PDB file of C-alpha atoms in Angstrom:
ATOM      1  CA  MET U   1      84.622 -74.342  98.823  1.00  0.00           C
ATOM      2  CA  VAL U   2      80.724 -74.531  99.934  1.00  0.00           C
ATOM      3  CA  LEU U   3      80.857 -76.938  96.581  1.00  0.00           C
ATOM      4  CA  ARG U   4      82.946 -79.064  97.886  1.00  0.00           C
ATOM      5  CA  ALA U   5      82.110 -79.475 100.791  1.00  0.00           C
ATOM      6  CA  LEU U   6      78.756 -80.198  99.209  1.00  0.00           C
ATOM      7  CA  LEU U   7      80.103 -82.688  96.866  1.00  0.00           C
ATOM      8  CA  SER U   8      81.922 -84.056 100.099  1.00  0.00           C
ATOM      9  CA  ALA U   9      78.343 -84.915 101.213  1.00  0.00           C
ATOM     10  CA  LEU U  10      76.713 -86.057  98.722  1.00  0.00           C
ATOM     11  CA  VAL U  11      79.419 -88.811  97.810  1.00  0.00           C
ATOM     12  CA  PHE U  12      78.945 -89.800 101.408  1.00  0.00           C
ATOM     13  CA  ILE U  13      75.581 -90.296 101.360  1.00  0.00           C
ATOM     14  CA  LEU U  14      75.119 -92.065  98.425  1.00  0.00           C
ATOM     15  CA  SER U  15      78.141 -94.536  99.774  1.00  0.00           C
ATOM     16  CA  GLN U  16      76.281 -95.232 102.599  1.00  0.00           C
ATOM     17  CA  HIS U  17      73.103 -95.509 100.290  1.00  0.00           C
ATOM     18  CA  THR U  18      74.773 -98.239  98.227  1.00  0.00           C
ATOM     19  CA  HIS U  19      76.266-100.048 101.546  1.00  0.00           C
ATOM     20  CA  ALA U  20      72.959-100.220 102.999  1.00  0.00           C
ATOM     21  CA  LEU U  21      71.421-101.739 100.265  1.00  0.00           C
ATOM     22  CA  GLU U  22      73.724-104.602  99.836  1.00  0.00           C
ATOM     23  CA  ARG U  23      71.828-107.550  99.666  1.00  0.00           C
ATOM     24  CA  LEU U  24      73.250-111.394 101.315  1.00  0.00           C
ATOM     25  CA  GLU U  25      71.124-114.360  99.728  1.00  0.00           C
ATOM     26  CA  LEU U  26      71.792-117.459 101.685  1.00  0.00           C
ATOM     27  CA  ALA U  27      70.189-120.839 101.079  1.00  0.00           C
ATOM     28  CA  THR U  28      68.627-123.768 103.475  1.00  0.00           C
ATOM     29  CA  GLU U  29      66.196-126.506 103.882  1.00  0.00           C
ATOM     30  CA  PRO U  30      63.217-125.566 106.735  1.00  0.00           C
ATOM     31  CA  PHE U  31      65.431-127.017 109.945  1.00  0.00           C
ATOM     32  CA  PRO U  32      62.702-126.062 112.714  1.00  0.00           C
ATOM     33  CA  PRO U  33      63.025-125.186 115.605  1.00  0.00           C
ATOM     34  CA  TYR U  34      66.206-123.343 114.381  1.00  0.00           C
ATOM     35  CA  PHE U  35      64.382-121.808 110.870  1.00  0.00           C
ATOM     36  CA  SER U  36      62.162-122.473 108.712  1.00  0.00           C
ATOM     37  CA  ASN U  37      59.629-119.960 106.239  1.00  0.00           C
ATOM     38  CA  THR U  38      56.587-121.040 108.716  1.00  0.00           C
ATOM     39  CA  LEU U  39      58.291-119.906 111.873  1.00  0.00           C
ATOM     40  CA  TYR U  40      58.032-116.269 113.548  1.00  0.00           C
ATOM     41  CA  GLN U  41      60.771-114.242 111.402  1.00  0.00           C
ATOM     42  CA  HIS U  42      61.722-117.827 110.292  1.00  0.00           C
ATOM     43  CA  GLY U  43      62.975-118.896 113.428  1.00  0.00           C
ATOM     44  CA  TRP U  44      65.701-118.066 116.149  1.00  0.00           C
ATOM     45  CA  MET U  45      68.752-118.983 114.174  1.00  0.00           C
ATOM     46  CA  ALA U  46      67.474-117.090 111.205  1.00  0.00           C
ATOM     47  CA  HIS U  47      66.464-114.376 113.652  1.00  0.00           C
ATOM     48  CA  LEU U  48      69.901-114.065 114.649  1.00  0.00           C
ATOM     49  CA  VAL U  49      71.791-114.503 111.922  1.00  0.00           C
ATOM     50  CA  SER U  50      69.914-111.351 109.654  1.00  0.00           C
ATOM     51  CA  GLU U  51      70.132-109.272 112.722  1.00  0.00           C
ATOM     52  CA  ALA U  52      74.006-109.315 112.637  1.00  0.00           C
ATOM     53  CA  PHE U  53      74.310-108.553 109.054  1.00  0.00           C
ATOM     54  CA  ARG U  54      71.924-105.907 109.180  1.00  0.00           C
ATOM     55  CA  SER U  55      74.361-104.686 111.868  1.00  0.00           C
ATOM     56  CA  GLN U  56      76.305-104.589 109.111  1.00  0.00           C
ATOM     57  CA  ASN U  57      74.627-103.072 106.577  1.00  0.00           C
ATOM     58  CA  ILE U  58      73.472-106.429 105.018  1.00  0.00           C
ATOM     59  CA  VAL U  59      70.490-107.008 104.333  1.00  0.00           C
ATOM     60  CA  VAL U  60      69.514-111.197 104.143  1.00  0.00           C
ATOM     61  CA  ARG U  61      66.919-113.172 102.160  1.00  0.00           C
ATOM     62  CA  ILE U  62      66.658-116.610 102.889  1.00  0.00           C
ATOM     63  CA  HIS U  63      65.803-119.042 100.135  1.00  0.00           C
ATOM     64  CA  PHE U  64      64.214-122.694 101.407  1.00  0.00           C
ATOM     65  CA  THR U  65      64.719-125.029  99.158  1.00  0.00           C
ATOM     66  CA  GLN U  66      65.850-129.035  99.699  1.00  0.00           C
ATOM     67  CA  TRP U  67      69.199-129.179 101.660  1.00  0.00           C
ATOM     68  CA  SER U  68      71.152-130.982  99.136  1.00  0.00           C
ATOM     69  CA  ARG U  69      70.103-128.068  96.136  1.00  0.00           C
ATOM     70  CA  ALA U  70      70.625-125.505  99.192  1.00  0.00           C
ATOM     71  CA  LEU U  71      74.589-127.058  98.837  1.00  0.00           C
ATOM     72  CA  ARG U  72      74.744-126.975  95.256  1.00  0.00           C
ATOM     73  CA  GLY U  73      73.831-123.711  94.220  1.00  0.00           C
ATOM     74  CA  THR U  74      76.182-122.016  96.901  1.00  0.00           C
ATOM     75  CA  LYS U  75      79.343-123.413  95.733  1.00  0.00           C
ATOM     76  CA  LYS U  76      78.029-122.823  92.002  1.00  0.00           C
ATOM     77  CA  GLY U  77      77.687-119.566  92.978  1.00  0.00           C
ATOM     78  CA  LYS U  78      73.700-119.368  93.136  1.00  0.00           C
ATOM     79  CA  TYR U  79      73.645-117.749  96.985  1.00  0.00           C
ATOM     80  CA  SER U  80      76.652-116.374  99.116  1.00  0.00           C
ATOM     81  CA  ALA U  81      76.116-119.082 101.855  1.00  0.00           C
ATOM     82  CA  VAL U  82      74.289-121.619 102.817  1.00  0.00           C
ATOM     83  CA  LEU U  83      72.120-121.913 106.927  1.00  0.00           C
ATOM     84  CA  GLY U  84      73.019-124.066 109.806  1.00  0.00           C
ATOM     85  CA  ALA U  85      75.586-126.434 107.791  1.00  0.00           C
ATOM     86  CA  TYR U  86      77.026-128.717 110.292  1.00  0.00           C
ATOM     87  CA  LYS U  87      81.344-128.821 109.777  1.00  0.00           C
ATOM     88  CA  THR U  88      82.432-132.035 108.121  1.00  0.00           C
ATOM     89  CA  THR U  89      86.063-132.703 107.126  1.00  0.00           C
ATOM     90  CA  ALA U  90      84.522-133.031 103.192  1.00  0.00           C
ATOM     91  CA  ARG U  91      82.233-130.139 103.750  1.00  0.00           C
ATOM     92  CA  GLN U  92      85.521-128.019 104.021  1.00  0.00           C
ATOM     93  CA  GLN U  93      87.057-128.349 101.322  1.00  0.00           C
ATOM     94  CA  ASP U  94      84.339-126.467  99.479  1.00  0.00           C
ATOM     95  CA  PHE U  95      83.283-123.828 102.120  1.00  0.00           C
ATOM     96  CA  VAL U  96      84.499-122.023 105.060  1.00  0.00           C
ATOM     97  CA  PHE U  97      82.514-121.646 108.303  1.00  0.00           C
ATOM     98  CA  SER U  98      81.614-119.311 110.651  1.00  0.00           C
ATOM     99  CA  ALA U  99      81.779-120.307 114.077  1.00  0.00           C
ATOM    100  CA  ALA U 100      79.269-122.636 116.582  1.00  0.00           C
ATOM    101  CA  LEU U 101      75.605-120.908 116.440  1.00  0.00           C
ATOM    102  CA  ALA U 102      73.574-124.045 117.921  1.00  0.00           C
ATOM    103  CA  LYS U 103      74.009-127.659 118.593  1.00  0.00           C
ATOM    104  CA  ALA U 104      72.060-130.591 117.670  1.00  0.00           C
ATOM    105  CA  HIS U 105      72.218-134.307 118.600  1.00  0.00           C
ATOM    106  CA  SER U 106      71.397-137.166 115.904  1.00  0.00           C
ATOM    107  CA  GLY U 107      70.293-140.657 116.719  1.00  0.00           C
ATOM    108  CA  PHE U 108      67.558-142.880 115.391  1.00  0.00           C
ATOM    109  CA  PHE U 109      63.711-142.158 115.760  1.00  0.00           C
ATOM    110  CA  ARG U 110      61.991-145.629 115.433  1.00  0.00           C
ATOM    111  CA  HIS U 111      58.018-146.737 115.430  1.00  0.00           C
ATOM    112  CA  ALA U 112      56.539-146.306 118.539  1.00  0.00           C
ATOM    113  CA  LYS U 113      55.099-149.912 118.181  1.00  0.00           C
ATOM    114  CA  SER U 114      58.218-151.596 117.587  1.00  0.00           C
ATOM    115  CA  ASN U 115      59.649-153.993 119.897  1.00  0.00           C
ATOM    116  CA  ARG U 116      63.248-153.202 119.039  1.00  0.00           C
ATOM    117  CA  ASP U 117      65.144-150.977 120.527  1.00  0.00           C
ATOM    118  CA  PHE U 118      68.877-149.165 120.309  1.00  0.00           C
ATOM    119  CA  THR U 119      70.995-149.466 122.613  1.00  0.00           C
ATOM    120  CA  GLY U 120      74.197-146.943 121.481  1.00  0.00           C
ATOM    121  CA  ASP U 121      75.373-149.874 119.406  1.00  0.00           C
ATOM    122  CA  LEU U 122      74.778-150.045 115.724  1.00  0.00           C
ATOM    123  CA  ALA U 123      75.453-153.790 114.872  1.00  0.00           C
ATOM    124  CA  LEU U 124      72.036-153.915 116.297  1.00  0.00           C
ATOM    125  CA  VAL U 125      70.158-151.934 113.085  1.00  0.00           C
ATOM    126  CA  ALA U 126      73.484-153.128 110.809  1.00  0.00           C
ATOM    127  CA  GLN U 127      70.981-155.565 108.721  1.00  0.00           C
ATOM    128  CA  ASP U 128      68.228-152.962 108.793  1.00  0.00           C
ATOM    129  CA  PRO U 129      66.924-150.435 106.752  1.00  0.00           C
ATOM    130  CA  ILE U 130      67.748-147.073 107.713  1.00  0.00           C
ATOM    131  CA  ALA U 131      66.426-143.540 105.834  1.00  0.00           C
ATOM    132  CA  VAL U 132      68.730-140.069 106.112  1.00  0.00           C
ATOM    133  CA  GLY U 133      67.697-136.916 104.867  1.00  0.00           C
ATOM    134  CA  ARG U 134      70.108-136.300 101.721  1.00  0.00           C
ATOM    135  CA  ASP U 135      73.621-134.905 102.211  1.00  0.00           C
ATOM    136  CA  TYR U 136      72.311-133.975 106.127  1.00  0.00           C
ATOM    137  CA  GLY U 137      76.163-135.664 107.325  1.00  0.00           C
ATOM    138  CA  GLU U 138      74.514-137.829 109.697  1.00  0.00           C
ATOM    139  CA  GLU U 139      75.372-140.642 106.907  1.00  0.00           C
ATOM    140  CA  GLN U 140      78.750-140.328 107.918  1.00  0.00           C
ATOM    141  CA  LEU U 141      78.216-142.326 110.816  1.00  0.00           C
ATOM    142  CA  LEU U 142      76.779-145.145 109.371  1.00  0.00           C
ATOM    143  CA  ILE U 143      79.804-145.129 106.476  1.00  0.00           C
ATOM    144  CA  ASN U 144      82.770-144.577 109.443  1.00  0.00           C
ATOM    145  CA  TYR U 145      80.847-147.614 111.379  1.00  0.00           C
ATOM    146  CA  GLY U 146      81.500-150.253 108.021  1.00  0.00           C
ATOM    147  CA  GLY U 147      79.215-149.288 105.187  1.00  0.00           C
ATOM    148  CA  ILE U 148      75.915-149.991 106.636  1.00  0.00           C
ATOM    149  CA  ASP U 149      73.359-150.012 104.226  1.00  0.00           C
ATOM    150  CA  TYR U 150      70.685-146.609 103.768  1.00  0.00           C
ATOM    151  CA  VAL U 151      68.698-144.556 101.344  1.00  0.00           C
ATOM    152  CA  GLU U 152      68.850-141.348 100.995  1.00  0.00           C
ATOM    153  CA  LEU U 153      65.728-139.578 101.052  1.00  0.00           C
ATOM    154  CA  PRO U 154      64.945-135.910 100.112  1.00  0.00           C
ATOM    155  CA  ASN U 155      64.153-134.449 103.389  1.00  0.00           C
ATOM    156  CA  LEU U 156      63.682-135.792 107.428  1.00  0.00           C
ATOM    157  CA  SER U 157      60.218-134.488 107.149  1.00  0.00           C
ATOM    158  CA  LYS U 158      59.385-137.275 103.660  1.00  0.00           C
ATOM    159  CA  ALA U 159      61.683-140.054 106.155  1.00  0.00           C
ATOM    160  CA  LEU U 160      59.480-139.760 108.929  1.00  0.00           C
ATOM    161  CA  GLN U 161      56.213-139.987 107.162  1.00  0.00           C
ATOM    162  CA  LEU U 162      57.752-143.343 105.910  1.00  0.00           C
ATOM    163  CA  LEU U 163      58.555-144.556 109.155  1.00  0.00           C
ATOM    164  CA  GLU U 164      55.478-143.787 110.376  1.00  0.00           C
ATOM    165  CA  ARG U 165      53.845-145.871 107.211  1.00  0.00           C
ATOM    166  CA  ARG U 166      56.593-148.560 108.909  1.00  0.00           C
ATOM    167  CA  ARG U 167      57.807-148.673 105.054  1.00  0.00           C
ATOM    168  CA  ILE U 168      61.567-148.406 106.844  1.00  0.00           C
ATOM    169  CA  SER U 169      62.349-149.528 110.344  1.00  0.00           C
ATOM    170  CA  TRP U 170      64.843-146.483 111.401  1.00  0.00           C
ATOM    171  CA  VAL U 171      65.673-142.836 110.576  1.00  0.00           C
ATOM    172  CA  LEU U 172      68.699-141.270 111.397  1.00  0.00           C
ATOM    173  CA  GLY U 173      68.693-137.519 111.766  1.00  0.00           C
ATOM    174  CA  PRO U 174      69.223-133.990 114.361  1.00  0.00           C
ATOM    175  CA  GLN U 175      66.426-135.280 117.312  1.00  0.00           C
ATOM    176  CA  GLU U 176      65.525-131.406 118.007  1.00  0.00           C
ATOM    177  CA  VAL U 177      64.548-131.078 114.125  1.00  0.00           C
ATOM    178  CA  GLY U 178      62.547-134.818 114.004  1.00  0.00           C
ATOM    179  CA  GLU U 179      60.901-133.926 117.654  1.00  0.00           C
ATOM    180  CA  HIS U 180      59.702-130.379 116.275  1.00  0.00           C
ATOM    181  CA  ILE U 181      57.898-132.652 112.747  1.00  0.00           C
ATOM    182  CA  ILE U 182      56.695-135.284 114.515  1.00  0.00           C
ATOM    183  CA  ARG U 183      54.928-132.695 116.760  1.00  0.00           C
ATOM    184  CA  GLU U 184      54.172-130.168 113.853  1.00  0.00           C
ATOM    185  CA  LEU U 185      52.564-133.721 112.130  1.00  0.00           C
ATOM    186  CA  ALA U 186      51.027-135.297 115.153  1.00  0.00           C
ATOM    187  CA  LEU U 187      53.188-138.724 114.566  1.00  0.00           C
ATOM    188  CA  SER U 188      53.579-138.411 118.146  1.00  0.00           C
ATOM    189  CA  GLU U 189      51.873-141.098 118.632  1.00  0.00           C
ATOM    190  CA  HIS U 190      53.371-143.420 116.206  1.00  0.00           C
ATOM    191  CA  LEU U 191      57.040-142.257 116.063  1.00  0.00           C
ATOM    192  CA  MET U 192      59.619-141.680 118.881  1.00  0.00           C
ATOM    193  CA  PHE U 193      63.590-140.921 119.288  1.00  0.00           C
ATOM    194  CA  ASP U 194      65.380-143.641 120.652  1.00  0.00           C
ATOM    195  CA  SER U 195      67.721-142.369 123.187  1.00  0.00           C
ATOM    196  CA  PRO U 196      70.897-142.780 123.434  1.00  0.00           C
ATOM    197  CA  ALA U 197      71.876-140.324 120.526  1.00  0.00           C
ATOM    198  CA  LEU U 198      74.676-140.841 118.252  1.00  0.00           C
ATOM    199  CA  SER U 199      76.584-138.160 117.648  1.00  0.00           C
ATOM    200  CA  GLU U 200      76.224-134.259 118.715  1.00  0.00           C
ATOM    201  CA  ASN U 201      76.859-131.806 116.003  1.00  0.00           C
ATOM    202  CA  THR U 202      77.424-127.574 115.472  1.00  0.00           C
ATOM    203  CA  LEU U 203      75.770-125.952 113.079  1.00  0.00           C
ATOM    204  CA  HIS U 204      77.025-123.046 111.224  1.00  0.00           C
ATOM    205  CA  LEU U 205      76.899-120.641 108.271  1.00  0.00           C
ATOM    206  CA  ALA U 206      79.010-122.320 105.282  1.00  0.00           C
ATOM    207  CA  PHE U 207      80.465-119.823 102.690  1.00  0.00           C
ATOM    208  CA  ALA U 208      81.734-121.080  99.342  1.00  0.00           C
ATOM    209  CA  ARG U 209      85.613-120.952  99.250  1.00  0.00           C
ATOM    210  CA  GLN U 210      85.387-119.177  95.245  1.00  0.00           C
ATOM    211  CA  HIS U 211      83.220-116.336  96.174  1.00  0.00           C
ATOM    212  CA  PRO U 212      85.081-113.696  95.942  1.00  0.00           C
ATOM    213  CA  LEU U 213      83.226-112.059  99.044  1.00  0.00           C
ATOM    214  CA  SER U 214      83.063-115.265 100.938  1.00  0.00           C
ATOM    215  CA  HIS U 215      86.168-113.935 103.498  1.00  0.00           C
ATOM    216  CA  TYR U 216      84.390-110.453 103.431  1.00  0.00           C
ATOM    217  CA  HIS U 217      80.909-111.937 104.621  1.00  0.00           C
ATOM    218  CA  LEU U 218      82.439-114.316 107.238  1.00  0.00           C
ATOM    219  CA  LYS U 219      83.714-111.415 109.252  1.00  0.00           C
ATOM    220  CA  ALA U 220      81.104-109.384 108.283  1.00  0.00           C
ATOM    221  CA  PHE U 221      78.951-111.517 110.399  1.00  0.00           C
ATOM    222  CA  ARG U 222      81.490-112.157 113.244  1.00  0.00           C
ATOM    223  CA  SER U 223      81.870-108.564 113.595  1.00  0.00           C
ATOM    224  CA  GLY U 224      77.641-108.388 113.530  1.00  0.00           C
ATOM    225  CA  MET U 225      77.760-111.057 116.605  1.00  0.00           C
ATOM    226  CA  GLN U 226      79.875-110.026 118.647  1.00  0.00           C
ATOM    227  CA  SER U 227      78.170-106.749 118.514  1.00  0.00           C
ATOM    228  CA  LEU U 228      74.769-107.655 119.110  1.00  0.00           C
ATOM    229  CA  LEU U 229      76.551-109.807 122.200  1.00  0.00           C
ATOM    230  CA  LYS U 230      77.600-106.775 123.365  1.00  0.00           C
ATOM    231  CA  GLN U 231      74.553-104.294 123.206  1.00  0.00           C
ATOM    232  CA  GLY U 232      72.708-107.566 125.214  1.00  0.00           C
ATOM    233  CA  ARG U 233      70.690-108.300 121.972  1.00  0.00           C
ATOM    234  CA  VAL U 234      70.723-111.890 121.926  1.00  0.00           C
ATOM    235  CA  ALA U 235      68.811-112.515 124.849  1.00  0.00           C
ATOM    236  CA  ASP U 236      66.227-109.997 123.825  1.00  0.00           C
ATOM    237  CA  ILE U 237      65.769-111.939 119.998  1.00  0.00           C
ATOM    238  CA  LEU U 238      66.136-115.350 121.583  1.00  0.00           C
ATOM    239  CA  ALA U 239      62.993-114.377 123.951  1.00  0.00           C
ATOM    240  CA  GLN U 240      60.400-113.788 121.050  1.00  0.00           C
ATOM    241  CA  HIS U 241      60.874-117.446 119.665  1.00  0.00           C
ATOM    242  CA  PRO U 242      59.184-119.994 121.873  1.00  0.00           C
ATOM    243  CA  LEU U 243      62.177-121.584 123.047  1.00  0.00           C
ATOM    244  CA  PRO U 244      62.701-122.788 126.331  1.00  0.00           C
ATOM    245  CA  LEU U 245      64.238-120.452 128.687  1.00  0.00           C
ATOM    246  CA  PRO U 246      67.744-123.269 129.533  1.00  0.00           C
ATOM    247  CA  GLN U 247      67.661-123.382 125.983  1.00  0.00           C
ATOM    248  CA  GLN U 248      68.093-119.793 125.534  1.00  0.00           C
ATOM    249  CA  GLN U 249      70.360-119.772 127.874  1.00  0.00           C
ATOM    250  CA  ALA U 250      72.768-122.730 126.603  1.00  0.00           C
ATOM    251  CA  VAL U 251      72.316-120.331 122.947  1.00  0.00           C
ATOM    252  CA  LEU U 252      73.488-117.085 124.709  1.00  0.00           C
ATOM    253  CA  SER U 253      76.792-119.332 126.700  1.00  0.00           C
ATOM    254  CA  LEU U 254      77.604-120.821 123.297  1.00  0.00           C
ATOM    255  CA  LEU U 255      77.370-117.993 121.073  1.00  0.00           C
ATOM    256  CA  LYS U 256      79.627-116.246 124.000  1.00  0.00           C
ATOM    257  CA  GLN U 257      82.029-118.891 124.366  1.00  0.00           C
ATOM    258  CA  HIS U 258      82.434-118.549 120.495  1.00  0.00           C
ATOM    259  CA  TYR U 259      82.095-115.250 119.126  1.00  0.00           C
ATOM    260  CA  LEU U 260      83.691-113.273 122.197  1.00  0.00           C
ATOM    261  CA  ASN U 261      86.008-115.398 123.941  1.00  0.00           C
ATOM    262  CA  THR U 262      89.191-115.313 120.778  1.00  0.00           C
ATOM    263  CA  GLY U 263      90.500-118.223 122.258  1.00  0.00           C
ATOM    264  CA  ALA U 264      87.737-120.316 120.670  1.00  0.00           C
ATOM    265  CA  PRO U 265      87.671-122.394 118.008  1.00  0.00           C
ATOM    266  CA  GLU U 266      85.354-121.224 114.677  1.00  0.00           C
TER     267      GLU U 266
END
């Protein structure tokens, strides 16, 4: 009886140890202030995602690369999920998505010395050189309008640097990220976001449909986020980042809506 009890305890300890060592590989592109390899804990969203999985005994490692490579690598099984993806109709063919984690507002950046103001009418920019980040998702706005020509660049940072040199007239991208990059590169006197924003997008974890553990990890993540919210840890995590209090409250409200409200859309 004693031997059987010892064996049972050993099996339990080994199973717990194996579970604790589970690793999840995420891929993304630096997308500050949401996540970046230069930010504390890789940014507030990465911090929340990591802690949500950790509560389920899953350790996350984030690989920062170009966005198009992150999408491609996840589809091929190199990574388990993409961090911070927009949920588009085209992407839903290849990915299953978590509930929303944040919002981003897409629109045009221009050179501060340009005498062109964007008023919300895409016809005003239809003949101008426009750049977008490769596979970001914003390009669908231009396609839907009627096939406005644009050039894809590896990332938003490169696009904004070309805009600063006036090699292009407009950059279409997320306001929050672009403004962070402009401050980081000290380009504030040269570049500006030109209101109004054209669209509001939500950011998600995107798991490859063909990955055998996608639905398991998706369920584990939701359980982890619910646990963080119920324990009040989300507010504590957000407070560790340079996020203005109104934005912290907006993020907390969004997460409660999508993870604690069972009637909220995914």
